[in-house]
Amino acid sequence: MAQRDIKPAGENIGEFLAAQQEKSTLRFLTCGSVDDGKSTLIGRLLYDTKLIFEDQLAALEAESKKHGTTGSDVDLALLVDGLEAEREQGITIDVAYRFFATPARRFIVADTPGHEQYTRNMATGASTAELAIILVDAQQGILQQTRRHCYIASLLGIRHVVLAVNKIDLVDFSQTTFDEIVAEFDEFAEALNFDTAVAIPMSARFGDNVTSKSASTSWYDGPSLLEHLETVDVSSRNGEPPLRFPVQYVNRPSSDFRGYCGTIASGQIAKGDSVVVAKSGKSAKVHRIITHGEETSRAEAGDAATVLLDAEIEVSRGNMLVAPDNRPHVADQFMANLIWFDEQRLLPGRSYILRTECDRTNATITELKYRVDINTFSHDAAKFLEMNEIGVCNVSTQSPIVFDEYDSNRQTGAFVLIDRITNATAGAGMIQFPLRRASNVHWQALDVDKESRADMKHQKPVVLWFTGLSGSGKSTIANLLEKKLHAEGRHTTILDGDNVRHGLNRDLGFTDEDRVENIRRIGETSKLMVEAGLITIVSFISPFRAERRMVREMLEDSEFVEVFVDTPFEECVRRDPKGCTRARSKGRSRTLPASIHPTKLRNARMFT
Amino acid sequence: MLASGSHLRRLEAESIHIFREVAASFSKPVMLYSIGKDSSVMLRLAMKAFYPAKPPFPFLHVDTTWKFREMIEFRDRMARELDFDQIVHINEDGVRDGIGPFEHGSNTHTHIMKTVALRQALDKHGFDAAFGGARRDEEKSRAKERIFSFRDANHGWDPKNQRPEMWKIYNTRVGKGESIRVFPLSNWTELDIWQYIMLEDIPIVPLYFAKKRPIVERDGMLLLRDDERLQLKPGEEIQERMVRFRTLGCYPLTGAIESNADSLEAIIGEMLTARTSERQGRLIDRDEAGSMEMKKREGYF
Ligand SMILES: Nc1nc2c(ncn2[C@@H]2O[C@H](COP(=O)(O)OP(=O)(O)O)[C@@H](O)[C@H]2O)c(=O)[nH]1
C-alpha cells in the first residue's frame, strides 16, 4: 500500500516497518447529511495521503464520466461509494470502513450515511469510534440531522468531535458564515459533554484545510483536519479502569488444562493476582496467563488472553473475572438508553434475546420511560419505539448479567437485543445503572415447592394453551376437557380470555402493546397455577408467535402444551357466538387484530 | 512476540476474539482455506486463538482443479505439519462436464468450479459458519462487509439487509439452512499482512517470491505455464522470465508481475512503491466496477 511516508525501495525497509509498529491507531467516523461532501472528504484524505493506486484512478476517471457530479474533474466521492445501488443513486447507503496512514498515525474511518432512516449505520460506526467528524455544508449551516448526528455520537460514548464546515469555497471563504455556524453548534453541543470539539473551515473538493492549511482562510488559526487527527489525545479521562475480563470461551484440551479465554476489556491481569468471578463472588488466584499463543506473566486491556486459575471454581462463557476491590454490577434489572433498528417496533413486555459481548439471556423491556426527540433532545412519553428512535427504558433479564455503566466502560456497558423469530439485530443498548429492586429483593427459598404441591395432588401440573379464532370452539373444547379431568379427580383451573379481560386485565385495551401485556399477565398467572400444582387450561386468541413463545419459556419444557383449534374461517364466522369474527369480516373488528389471519395461525401447530 | 500495544498486536487480538466467538457460538464452523497469504495468516491466528488446543474446526479447500501445483503441494504439507483436519472439495459435476477457464471463460469457470462448488461443500457438511480471508481494503464492495456477514439459505448476500454490528457484540443467531461468513481479517491491510508474515515468520507458497518461471504472455497478462492444459496459440511462445505473484488463484486466471523481489523485505519494498492495487492481477474484477458485488450476491465469498 502506497503511503505518504514511502521510502524508495532499497532504503531501509526494516526501519520503515519498525516505525509502522510504533504508530497508534485512531478510529473515527464521518457523518453528515446527503451531499454535505462526506465521500468527497474521505476521497480527498485517501488521495492526499497517496492511497489511491493508478488502476483505481483510471477506473475512477472512467466512472466520473458515467456517474460523476463534478463535470470533467475526477469525482473523489466515487472512490468510496462502494455498492452499485449507491453509485446509481449517488448516495452512500451503508457504513463502510477505510484505512489510511500518515507518518504519525494509522486511521480506520467508518464512513456512515446521512439519511434519516440509516441511523442504525451511524450508531454502528460510532460504537467503535473514538472521534467523529460532523460535516455541515457552509451554505446550509446546521441542520436537524447535524444535531441528530452529534447526539448519537455522544450517546455512543464518543468524546471528541470535529465540526467540518465544508464547501467554504462556495461562501467565499467567509469568516462570518463560519463563526455563525460555530456559534449555533456550540449552543446545542454544550449539553453533549464532548471533551474536545474543534471547528475547521474546509473545502473537501479543493483540499483547503484538509491535509494542510489553506491560504484562502488566513483568518483561521487552528489546525488542518489531518494535523488535528494526527495529534488529538483520545485516551480515557477516567484514569486507570479496573480489571474486566469477560469469559468468551473455555479451552479444555485435557483434564489438567482449563483456560478461560477472552479479550481483556479494561485494566490488567498478572500471575499471582487475586481475581473474583463476578456472578458467584468466588475468588481465586491467577495461575498462568497465555496471550496470543505464548506464556506470559501479565496481560492488559485489548489483549486476547487465556487465563488459568489456581482453584477449581465454576466459570463459564458470559461470566467475568474482575478486580476484587472494584467489582461490576451483577443484576437482572437495569435502566438503559436504547436505539431501535428493527422495522417491527419495540414493544414493552415482549421477550427479546439480550446479548452482551459474551453473555446471552432473555430480556423484556418492563417500562419505556420516554422517547428522546433527537432534534430538540426533549423527552416524550411513548408506548413503543419505531425504527431509528431512541428511548430510555427499564430492562429485566431472565438471569442476572454482569455489567458496568456505559459511561465508565463501553465494552462492558453495552448490549444488543435480537428478535426471537427473525434473529434480526433489533436494537442496541447502553446501560445507565442497575435498578435497586433487583439487588435488594432476593428470591425466597421456599420449603414447600412446586413438586411437593403436585405430589400431594398426585398429578403433573401443566398448561394446556388453546388458541384459535373467536368462534373456533376453543372455550367449548376447554370446558369439556375440564369436566372430564374433574370427573377423573384431577385438580384443574381454567383461564378464559374474555373472563380475564373483565378482571385482572380490565385496564388493558386492544393496541399491540396491550395485547402483549395481556398475554404476559396470563402467562405469569398460568405459571403461578402450575406452581400450585394445577392442570391449567387457557383459552385465548393469542396472535403473536413471539408472545406464545415467551409464555412457553416461562415454564419448564414439559409444562406447556399448545393446542390450536383449527376451524375454517368461514365456519368461525357462521357460529361465532359473540359476533367478533363477523365484525371483523365486515371491517369493524374490536377484538381481532389486523395481523391475525387463519393461515398465520396454522404456524401455531409447530409449537406443540 | 509482537510489542505490547502495537498496531499489529491489536489486529491480532481482534482476529483471535473473532475466532473464539465463532467456536463458542456455532455448532459447525469451518475455515475456508485458499492457500494464499491471507489464509496463511488466518491459519496462524487460528492456531494462536486455541493454543494449546488445536482449532476446533476443519479447514476446507475448494479445489477448482486449476490451482497452481505449488499451491496444492503447500496445502498438503501444511495439513501434515500442523495436523489440522482438512477437507478438499471438488465440483465433480464440473469435472464431468469438463469445465475449465480456457474453454468456458473465466466467468463460467469461476461460477461453477468455485461459487457453486463452495455452496455444494457448505450444504453437504451443514456448516453454519465459514471463515474467509477477505479484507475491507481489498475492494470497494468489501469495505461495506460486516465481520459476521449473514447469508440466507441460498448463500445469498443482501447488501441492503445486513445486520448492524455494534461494539464487539456479534449476532451469531441463524435459522435452519442459514449461515454466517466470518472475516477475521476485515481490518487488516495488505501491508499489515506482509508485515505480520515477516515478523511471525509464517510460511507462504513460494510463488509469491520472484524466480525464473516459464511464462506465456496473453491478453496483456503474464501466465505461468503450470501444466500441459495451457496450449500455445499461434505466435505465442514460452519465455523464462523473472516473475512473482501478488495473489494466487487458478493459474490461467492469475497474472504474474515482473519482479526481482525474492525476499519478504523486497516484496514489501516493492509494494510500498507499487502503483497498482492488488486485485488488478485477478481477472474476476476486471469486467466492470460492480462485478465483485454481483459475485458476492451469488454466493462467491
Ligand atoms: N464546491 C464544493 N463542492 C463540494 C465540496 N465537497 C463536496 N462537494 C460536492 O458536493 C457534492 C456531494 O458530495 P459527496 O461527497 O457525494 O457528499 P456525501 O453525500 O456527503 O457523501 C458533490 O458534487 C461534490 O463534488 C466542497 O468543499 N466544495
mmCIF file of N, CA, C and O and ligand atoms in Angstrom, chain A residues 33-41 69-70 75 77 81 90 92 166-170 202-206, ligand 1:
data_model
loop_
_atom_site.group_PDB
_atom_site.id
_atom_site.type_symbol
_atom_site.label_atom_id
_atom_site.label_comp_id
_atom_site.label_asym_id
_atom_site.label_seq_id
_atom_site.Cartn_x
_atom_site.Cartn_y
_atom_site.Cartn_z
ATOM 1 N N SER A 33 -25.176 15.139 6.383
ATOM 2 C CA SER A 33 -26.366 14.885 5.578
ATOM 3 C C SER A 33 -25.932 14.588 4.153
ATOM 4 O O SER A 33 -24.788 14.835 3.787
ATOM 5 N N VAL A 34 -26.863 14.074 3.373
ATOM 6 C CA VAL A 34 -26.563 13.756 1.980
ATOM 7 C C VAL A 34 -26.017 15.002 1.285
ATOM 8 O O VAL A 34 -26.547 16.098 1.468
ATOM 9 N N ASP A 35 -24.960 14.817 0.548
ATOM 10 C CA ASP A 35 -24.367 15.896 -0.259
ATOM 11 C C ASP A 35 -23.581 16.933 0.525
ATOM 12 O O ASP A 35 -23.201 17.961 -0.025
ATOM 13 N N ASP A 36 -23.361 16.708 1.801
ATOM 14 C CA ASP A 36 -22.506 17.634 2.540
ATOM 15 C C ASP A 36 -21.053 17.497 2.093
ATOM 16 O O ASP A 36 -20.237 18.357 2.343
ATOM 17 N N GLY A 37 -20.735 16.365 1.476
ATOM 18 C CA GLY A 37 -19.381 16.182 0.971
ATOM 19 C C GLY A 37 -18.555 15.159 1.728
ATOM 20 O O GLY A 37 -17.333 15.148 1.653
ATOM 21 N N LYS A 38 -19.236 14.261 2.449
ATOM 22 C CA LYS A 38 -18.534 13.216 3.203
ATOM 23 C C LYS A 38 -17.637 12.364 2.332
ATOM 24 O O LYS A 38 -16.459 12.193 2.603
ATOM 25 N N SER A 39 -18.247 11.812 1.282
ATOM 26 C CA SER A 39 -17.476 10.913 0.428
ATOM 27 C C SER A 39 -16.322 11.663 -0.218
ATOM 28 O O SER A 39 -15.216 11.137 -0.343
ATOM 29 N N THR A 40 -16.585 12.889 -0.611
ATOM 30 C CA THR A 40 -15.522 13.689 -1.218
ATOM 31 C C THR A 40 -14.382 13.904 -0.211
ATOM 32 O O THR A 40 -13.205 13.814 -0.558
ATOM 33 N N LEU A 41 -14.753 14.146 1.033
ATOM 34 C CA LEU A 41 -13.725 14.379 2.055
ATOM 35 C C LEU A 41 -12.853 13.136 2.257
ATOM 36 O O LEU A 41 -11.624 13.226 2.305
ATOM 37 N N THR A 69 -20.453 13.975 -10.629
ATOM 38 C CA THR A 69 -21.235 15.195 -10.458
ATOM 39 C C THR A 69 -20.335 16.420 -10.553
ATOM 40 O O THR A 69 -20.725 17.514 -10.249
ATOM 41 N N THR A 70 -19.088 16.185 -10.930
ATOM 42 C CA THR A 70 -18.149 17.301 -10.879
ATOM 43 C C THR A 70 -17.686 17.725 -12.271
ATOM 44 O O THR A 70 -16.594 18.233 -12.440
ATOM 45 N N ASP A 75 -14.222 12.786 -9.827
ATOM 46 C CA ASP A 75 -15.099 12.899 -8.666
ATOM 47 C C ASP A 75 -14.595 11.976 -7.559
ATOM 48 O O ASP A 75 -14.751 10.769 -7.618
ATOM 49 N N ALA A 77 -15.631 11.379 -4.720
ATOM 50 C CA ALA A 77 -16.644 10.634 -3.967
ATOM 51 C C ALA A 77 -16.845 9.236 -4.537
ATOM 52 O O ALA A 77 -17.110 8.288 -3.806
ATOM 53 N N ASP A 81 -17.769 5.373 -2.718
ATOM 54 C CA ASP A 81 -19.140 4.872 -2.750
ATOM 55 C C ASP A 81 -19.128 3.470 -3.333
ATOM 56 O O ASP A 81 -19.064 3.279 -4.529
ATOM 57 N N GLY A 90 -26.231 7.756 -6.417
ATOM 58 C CA GLY A 90 -25.344 8.809 -5.969
ATOM 59 C C GLY A 90 -25.430 9.086 -4.476
ATOM 60 O O GLY A 90 -25.234 10.195 -4.021
ATOM 61 N N THR A 92 -24.613 7.398 -0.311
ATOM 62 C CA THR A 92 -23.945 6.373 0.473
ATOM 63 C C THR A 92 -24.986 5.671 1.324
ATOM 64 O O THR A 92 -25.628 6.303 2.134
ATOM 65 N N ASN A 166 -17.857 22.484 5.654
ATOM 66 C CA ASN A 166 -17.381 22.161 4.307
ATOM 67 C C ASN A 166 -17.962 23.105 3.251
ATOM 68 O O ASN A 166 -18.898 23.846 3.515
ATOM 69 N N LYS A 167 -17.396 23.025 2.069
ATOM 70 C CA LYS A 167 -17.790 23.860 0.927
ATOM 71 C C LYS A 167 -17.623 25.341 1.243
ATOM 72 O O LYS A 167 -18.408 26.180 0.810
ATOM 73 N N ILE A 168 -16.604 25.645 2.038
ATOM 74 C CA ILE A 168 -16.354 27.028 2.425
ATOM 75 C C ILE A 168 -16.011 27.852 1.179
ATOM 76 O O ILE A 168 -16.196 29.064 1.163
ATOM 77 N N ASP A 169 -15.558 27.156 0.134
ATOM 78 C CA ASP A 169 -15.282 27.863 -1.133
ATOM 79 C C ASP A 169 -16.552 28.468 -1.722
ATOM 80 O O ASP A 169 -16.520 29.488 -2.403
ATOM 81 N N LEU A 170 -17.686 27.837 -1.451
ATOM 82 C CA LEU A 170 -18.935 28.311 -2.051
ATOM 83 C C LEU A 170 -19.544 29.489 -1.293
ATOM 84 O O LEU A 170 -20.509 30.101 -1.741
ATOM 85 N N MET A 202 -13.497 24.210 5.731
ATOM 86 C CA MET A 202 -12.748 23.426 4.740
ATOM 87 C C MET A 202 -13.464 23.265 3.416
ATOM 88 O O MET A 202 -14.675 23.488 3.305
ATOM 89 N N SER A 203 -12.676 22.927 2.420
ATOM 90 C CA SER A 203 -13.255 22.552 1.135
ATOM 91 C C SER A 203 -12.705 21.182 0.769
ATOM 92 O O SER A 203 -11.530 21.033 0.450
ATOM 93 N N ALA A 204 -13.598 20.187 0.874
ATOM 94 C CA ALA A 204 -13.158 18.814 0.604
ATOM 95 C C ALA A 204 -12.792 18.693 -0.866
ATOM 96 O O ALA A 204 -11.829 18.027 -1.230
ATOM 97 N N ARG A 205 -13.556 19.378 -1.695
ATOM 98 C CA ARG A 205 -13.338 19.221 -3.120
ATOM 99 C C ARG A 205 -12.000 19.797 -3.546
ATOM 100 O O ARG A 205 -11.299 19.212 -4.366
ATOM 101 N N PHE A 206 -11.630 20.939 -2.987
ATOM 102 C CA PHE A 206 -10.382 21.568 -3.433
ATOM 103 C C PHE A 206 -9.238 21.401 -2.439
ATOM 104 O O PHE A 206 -8.137 21.849 -2.689
HETATM 105 N N1 LIG C 1 -17.662 23.401 -4.086
HETATM 106 C C1 LIG C 1 -17.544 22.335 -3.302
HETATM 107 N N2 LIG C 1 -18.228 21.217 -3.604
HETATM 108 C C2 LIG C 1 -18.094 20.148 -2.801
HETATM 109 C C3 LIG C 1 -17.255 20.171 -1.658
HETATM 110 N N3 LIG C 1 -17.315 18.971 -1.053
HETATM 111 C C4 LIG C 1 -18.154 18.217 -1.803
HETATM 112 N N4 LIG C 1 -18.626 18.918 -2.854
HETATM 113 C C5 LIG C 1 -19.585 18.466 -3.882
HETATM 114 O O1 LIG C 1 -20.827 18.181 -3.251
HETATM 115 C C6 LIG C 1 -21.463 17.059 -3.862
HETATM 116 C C7 LIG C 1 -21.794 15.977 -2.841
HETATM 117 O O2 LIG C 1 -20.602 15.447 -2.293
HETATM 118 P P1 LIG C 1 -20.497 13.943 -1.707
HETATM 119 O O3 LIG C 1 -19.111 13.788 -1.229
HETATM 120 O O4 LIG C 1 -21.020 12.971 -2.682
HETATM 121 O O5 LIG C 1 -21.485 14.055 -0.470
HETATM 122 P P2 LIG C 1 -21.953 12.930 0.587
HETATM 123 O O6 LIG C 1 -23.352 12.607 0.209
HETATM 124 O O7 LIG C 1 -21.902 13.647 1.904
HETATM 125 O O8 LIG C 1 -21.011 11.804 0.523
HETATM 126 C C8 LIG C 1 -20.505 16.581 -4.946
HETATM 127 O O9 LIG C 1 -20.937 17.107 -6.189
HETATM 128 C C9 LIG C 1 -19.167 17.153 -4.520
HETATM 129 O O10 LIG C 1 -18.318 17.349 -5.617
HETATM 130 C C10 LIG C 1 -16.548 21.383 -1.372
HETATM 131 O O11 LIG C 1 -15.817 21.511 -0.384
HETATM 132 N N5 LIG C 1 -16.736 22.431 -2.219
#
